[in-house]
PDB file of C-alpha atoms in Angstrom:
ATOM      1  CA  UNK A   1      78.864 116.073 142.048  1.00  0.00           C
ATOM      2  CA  UNK A   2      78.561 111.671 141.864  1.00  0.00           C
ATOM      3  CA  UNK A   3      75.630 112.945 139.404  1.00  0.00           C
ATOM      4  CA  UNK A   4      77.914 115.528 137.119  1.00  0.00           C
ATOM      5  CA  UNK A   5      80.374 112.454 137.283  1.00  0.00           C
ATOM      6  CA  UNK A   6      77.969 109.804 136.276  1.00  0.00           C
ATOM      7  CA  UNK A   7      76.767 111.672 133.057  1.00  0.00           C
ATOM      8  CA  UNK A   8      79.857 112.849 132.233  1.00  0.00           C
ATOM      9  CA  UNK A   9      80.896 108.836 131.688  1.00  0.00           C
ATOM     10  CA  UNK A  10      77.640 108.001 130.223  1.00  0.00           C
ATOM     11  CA  UNK A  11      78.037 110.777 127.476  1.00  0.00           C
ATOM     12  CA  UNK A  12      81.897 109.931 127.451  1.00  0.00           C
ATOM     13  CA  UNK A  13      81.088 105.904 126.463  1.00  0.00           C
ATOM     14  CA  UNK A  14      78.028 106.193 124.239  1.00  0.00           C
ATOM     15  CA  UNK A  15      80.578 108.856 122.577  1.00  0.00           C
ATOM     16  CA  UNK A  16      83.580 106.397 122.325  1.00  0.00           C
ATOM     17  CA  UNK A  17      81.647 103.501 120.633  1.00  0.00           C
ATOM     18  CA  UNK A  18      82.555 101.644 117.509  1.00  0.00           C
ATOM     19  CA  UNK A  19      80.118 103.199 115.291  1.00  0.00           C
ATOM     20  CA  UNK A  20      80.493 107.312 116.983  1.00  0.00           C
ATOM     21  CA  UNK A  21      84.598 107.162 116.089  1.00  0.00           C
ATOM     22  CA  UNK A  22      83.664 105.489 112.674  1.00  0.00           C
ATOM     23  CA  UNK A  23      81.826 108.363 111.323  1.00  0.00           C
ATOM     24  CA  UNK A  24      84.909 110.596 112.794  1.00  0.00           C
ATOM     25  CA  UNK A  25      87.159 108.095 111.139  1.00  0.00           C
ATOM     26  CA  UNK A  26      84.511 108.784 108.389  1.00  0.00           C
ATOM     27  CA  UNK A  27      84.813 113.159 108.254  1.00  0.00           C
ATOM     28  CA  UNK A  28      88.462 112.436 109.260  1.00  0.00           C
ATOM     29  CA  UNK A  29      89.192 110.829 105.724  1.00  0.00           C
ATOM     30  CA  UNK A  30      87.066 112.948 104.254  1.00  0.00           C
ATOM     31  CA  UNK A  31      88.983 116.190 105.350  1.00  0.00           C
ATOM     32  CA  UNK A  32      91.984 115.179 104.435  1.00  0.00           C
ATOM     33  CA  UNK A  33      91.014 113.917 101.461  1.00  0.00           C
ATOM     34  CA  UNK A  34      89.308 117.370 100.223  1.00  0.00           C
ATOM     35  CA  UNK A  35      92.726 119.292 100.906  1.00  0.00           C
ATOM     36  CA  UNK A  36      94.425 116.911  98.455  1.00  0.00           C
ATOM     37  CA  UNK A  37      91.440 117.344  95.897  1.00  0.00           C
ATOM     38  CA  UNK A  38      91.349 121.261  95.605  1.00  0.00           C
ATOM     39  CA  UNK A  39      94.994 120.957  94.847  1.00  0.00           C
ATOM     40  CA  UNK A  40      94.527 118.722  92.412  1.00  0.00           C
ATOM     41  CA  UNK A  41      91.560 120.899  90.585  1.00  0.00           C
ATOM     42  CA  UNK A  42      93.644 123.505  90.607  1.00  0.00           C
ATOM     43  CA  UNK A  43      96.143 121.467  88.487  1.00  0.00           C
ATOM     44  CA  UNK A  44      94.318 120.103  85.631  1.00  0.00           C
ATOM     45  CA  UNK A  45      92.456 122.313  83.318  1.00  0.00           C
ATOM     46  CA  UNK A  46      88.708 123.184  83.495  1.00  0.00           C
ATOM     47  CA  UNK A  47      86.226 120.634  82.594  1.00  0.00           C
ATOM     48  CA  UNK A  48      88.464 117.355  81.989  1.00  0.00           C
ATOM     49  CA  UNK A  49      90.320 115.067  84.481  1.00  0.00           C
ATOM     50  CA  UNK A  50      93.345 114.633  83.566  1.00  0.00           C
ATOM     51  CA  UNK A  51      94.744 118.033  80.851  1.00  0.00           C
ATOM     52  CA  UNK A  52      97.320 119.625  82.755  1.00  0.00           C
ATOM     53  CA  UNK A  53      97.206 122.968  83.209  1.00  0.00           C
ATOM     54  CA  UNK A  54     100.421 124.159  81.485  1.00  0.00           C
ATOM     55  CA  UNK A  55     100.888 126.628  84.042  1.00  0.00           C
ATOM     56  CA  UNK A  56     102.018 123.632  86.998  1.00  0.00           C
ATOM     57  CA  UNK A  57     104.889 122.467  84.657  1.00  0.00           C
ATOM     58  CA  UNK A  58     105.687 126.945  85.228  1.00  0.00           C
ATOM     59  CA  UNK A  59     105.114 127.210  88.553  1.00  0.00           C
ATOM     60  CA  UNK A  60     107.346 123.753  89.455  1.00  0.00           C
ATOM     61  CA  UNK A  61     110.515 124.878  86.691  1.00  0.00           C
ATOM     62  CA  UNK A  62     110.638 128.337  88.479  1.00  0.00           C
ATOM     63  CA  UNK A  63     108.507 128.849  91.803  1.00  0.00           C
ATOM     64  CA  UNK A  64     109.607 124.987  93.029  1.00  0.00           C
ATOM     65  CA  UNK A  65     112.828 124.823  92.624  1.00  0.00           C
ATOM     66  CA  UNK A  66     114.127 123.358  95.395  1.00  0.00           C
ATOM     67  CA  UNK A  67     112.499 119.970  94.423  1.00  0.00           C
ATOM     68  CA  UNK A  68     114.595 117.088  94.295  1.00  0.00           C
ATOM     69  CA  UNK A  69     112.880 115.915  90.270  1.00  0.00           C
ATOM     70  CA  UNK A  70     112.447 117.928  87.023  1.00  0.00           C
ATOM     71  CA  UNK A  71     108.902 119.455  86.276  1.00  0.00           C
ATOM     72  CA  UNK A  72     108.179 116.957  83.959  1.00  0.00           C
ATOM     73  CA  UNK A  73     108.265 114.187  86.361  1.00  0.00           C
ATOM     74  CA  UNK A  74     107.235 115.973  89.195  1.00  0.00           C
ATOM     75  CA  UNK A  75     103.930 117.925  87.570  1.00  0.00           C
ATOM     76  CA  UNK A  76     102.055 114.955  86.683  1.00  0.00           C
ATOM     77  CA  UNK A  77     103.453 112.935  89.651  1.00  0.00           C
ATOM     78  CA  UNK A  78     101.569 115.213  91.681  1.00  0.00           C
ATOM     79  CA  UNK A  79      98.711 115.764  89.964  1.00  0.00           C
ATOM     80  CA  UNK A  80      97.570 111.874  89.627  1.00  0.00           C
ATOM     81  CA  UNK A  81      98.451 111.396  93.623  1.00  0.00           C
ATOM     82  CA  UNK A  82      96.376 114.520  94.347  1.00  0.00           C
ATOM     83  CA  UNK A  83      93.448 112.240  92.292  1.00  0.00           C
ATOM     84  CA  UNK A  84      93.963 108.709  93.474  1.00  0.00           C
ATOM     85  CA  UNK A  85      94.918 109.230  96.813  1.00  0.00           C
ATOM     86  CA  UNK A  86      91.952 111.443  98.232  1.00  0.00           C
ATOM     87  CA  UNK A  87      89.171 108.969  95.485  1.00  0.00           C
ATOM     88  CA  UNK A  88      90.891 106.042  97.137  1.00  0.00           C
ATOM     89  CA  UNK A  89      90.285 108.117 100.807  1.00  0.00           C
ATOM     90  CA  UNK A  90      86.906 108.811 100.492  1.00  0.00           C
ATOM     91  CA  UNK A  91      85.633 105.880  99.211  1.00  0.00           C
ATOM     92  CA  UNK A  92      88.284 104.026 102.434  1.00  0.00           C
ATOM     93  CA  UNK A  93      89.368 101.870 100.449  1.00  0.00           C
ATOM     94  CA  UNK A  94      93.723 101.530 100.958  1.00  0.00           C
ATOM     95  CA  UNK A  95      93.204 103.763 103.179  1.00  0.00           C
ATOM     96  CA  UNK A  96      96.045 103.871 105.485  1.00  0.00           C
ATOM     97  CA  UNK A  97      98.151 103.176 102.597  1.00  0.00           C
ATOM     98  CA  UNK A  98      96.834 106.483 100.806  1.00  0.00           C
ATOM     99  CA  UNK A  99      97.282 108.608 104.531  1.00  0.00           C
ATOM    100  CA  UNK A 100     100.968 107.458 104.315  1.00  0.00           C
ATOM    101  CA  UNK A 101     100.712 108.744 100.454  1.00  0.00           C
ATOM    102  CA  UNK A 102      99.712 112.032 101.700  1.00  0.00           C
ATOM    103  CA  UNK A 103     102.013 112.669 104.474  1.00  0.00           C
ATOM    104  CA  UNK A 104     104.320 112.158 102.386  1.00  0.00           C
ATOM    105  CA  UNK A 105     104.000 114.612 100.396  1.00  0.00           C
ATOM    106  CA  UNK A 106     102.526 117.051 102.665  1.00  0.00           C
ATOM    107  CA  UNK A 107     106.773 116.435 103.612  1.00  0.00           C
ATOM    108  CA  UNK A 108     108.371 116.655 100.811  1.00  0.00           C
ATOM    109  CA  UNK A 109     105.976 119.944 100.127  1.00  0.00           C
ATOM    110  CA  UNK A 110     107.266 121.606 103.763  1.00  0.00           C
ATOM    111  CA  UNK A 111     110.949 120.243 103.492  1.00  0.00           C
ATOM    112  CA  UNK A 112     111.760 121.738  98.944  1.00  0.00           C
ATOM    113  CA  UNK A 113     108.537 123.913  98.226  1.00  0.00           C
ATOM    114  CA  UNK A 114     107.385 125.897 101.138  1.00  0.00           C
ATOM    115  CA  UNK A 115     110.259 124.958 103.881  1.00  0.00           C
ATOM    116  CA  UNK A 116     109.292 127.615 106.930  1.00  0.00           C
ATOM    117  CA  UNK A 117     107.477 127.073 110.183  1.00  0.00           C
ATOM    118  CA  UNK A 118     104.618 129.357 109.367  1.00  0.00           C
ATOM    119  CA  UNK A 119     103.785 126.434 106.333  1.00  0.00           C
ATOM    120  CA  UNK A 120     104.320 123.459 108.443  1.00  0.00           C
ATOM    121  CA  UNK A 121     101.812 125.303 111.221  1.00  0.00           C
ATOM    122  CA  UNK A 122      99.657 125.924 109.025  1.00  0.00           C
ATOM    123  CA  UNK A 123      98.798 123.540 106.490  1.00  0.00           C
ATOM    124  CA  UNK A 124     101.144 121.015 106.895  1.00  0.00           C
ATOM    125  CA  UNK A 125     100.779 120.412 110.275  1.00  0.00           C
ATOM    126  CA  UNK A 126      96.739 119.848 109.777  1.00  0.00           C
ATOM    127  CA  UNK A 127      97.472 116.996 106.800  1.00  0.00           C
ATOM    128  CA  UNK A 128      99.571 115.278 108.736  1.00  0.00           C
ATOM    129  CA  UNK A 129      97.885 114.906 112.187  1.00  0.00           C
ATOM    130  CA  UNK A 130      94.741 113.764 109.809  1.00  0.00           C
ATOM    131  CA  UNK A 131      96.707 111.070 107.725  1.00  0.00           C
ATOM    132  CA  UNK A 132      97.661 109.673 111.255  1.00  0.00           C
ATOM    133  CA  UNK A 133      94.689 109.721 112.504  1.00  0.00           C
ATOM    134  CA  UNK A 134      94.104 107.247 109.411  1.00  0.00           C
ATOM    135  CA  UNK A 135      96.927 105.590 109.753  1.00  0.00           C
ATOM    136  CA  UNK A 136      96.900 104.898 113.564  1.00  0.00           C
ATOM    137  CA  UNK A 137      93.343 103.953 113.701  1.00  0.00           C
ATOM    138  CA  UNK A 138      92.040 102.992 110.020  1.00  0.00           C
ATOM    139  CA  UNK A 139      88.832 104.453 108.021  1.00  0.00           C
ATOM    140  CA  UNK A 140      86.390 102.703 110.768  1.00  0.00           C
ATOM    141  CA  UNK A 141      83.708 100.529 109.764  1.00  0.00           C
ATOM    142  CA  UNK A 142      82.454 103.051 106.056  1.00  0.00           C
ATOM    143  CA  UNK A 143      85.279 101.466 103.732  1.00  0.00           C
ATOM    144  CA  UNK A 144      85.514  99.785 101.411  1.00  0.00           C
ATOM    145  CA  UNK A 145      88.510  98.202 103.474  1.00  0.00           C
ATOM    146  CA  UNK A 146      86.582  97.138 106.890  1.00  0.00           C
ATOM    147  CA  UNK A 147      84.131  95.822 104.104  1.00  0.00           C
ATOM    148  CA  UNK A 148      87.337  93.391 102.432  1.00  0.00           C
ATOM    149  CA  UNK A 149      88.631  93.071 106.058  1.00  0.00           C
ATOM    150  CA  UNK A 150      84.994  91.443 107.339  1.00  0.00           C
ATOM    151  CA  UNK A 151      85.006  88.952 103.473  1.00  0.00           C
ATOM    152  CA  UNK A 152      88.433  88.248 104.199  1.00  0.00           C
ATOM    153  CA  UNK A 153      88.331  87.544 107.390  1.00  0.00           C
ATOM    154  CA  UNK A 154      91.280  89.571 107.700  1.00  0.00           C
ATOM    155  CA  UNK A 155      91.854  92.571 110.177  1.00  0.00           C
ATOM    156  CA  UNK A 156      92.032  95.169 106.816  1.00  0.00           C
ATOM    157  CA  UNK A 157      90.541  97.661 108.980  1.00  0.00           C
TER     158      UNK A 157
END
């Protein structure tokens, strides 16, 4: 039994190191970014970066009627946020802020667009959990935040 516990302690000791944690945080950043990037891609015309599809205005005016913002404001705001914050997360710049912003977006969607428990325990809780990991732990070593932190001498990551 001591041999098994010793082996277990060695394995968990290796897996709890900074490099392994940073790989996990990189994957977490990519996973969270991917959720919103895929949503962003549905909002813009195919082959463009920033030309918003007219269907989005229809959806926001007729389907997502619970939002406290007009469609003219909500559509570009969500589209460009779903572009900017995933890009920042993948490169690891302003990671905690970006993760927190996407968490706020998820909560707004939960409260005003799809206010059901099924939605919360499906998509929403995943976004909140991934975001909470990044906000609480930082982006890890493989991020621009960490590089800037080393250059400036601050603890940005």
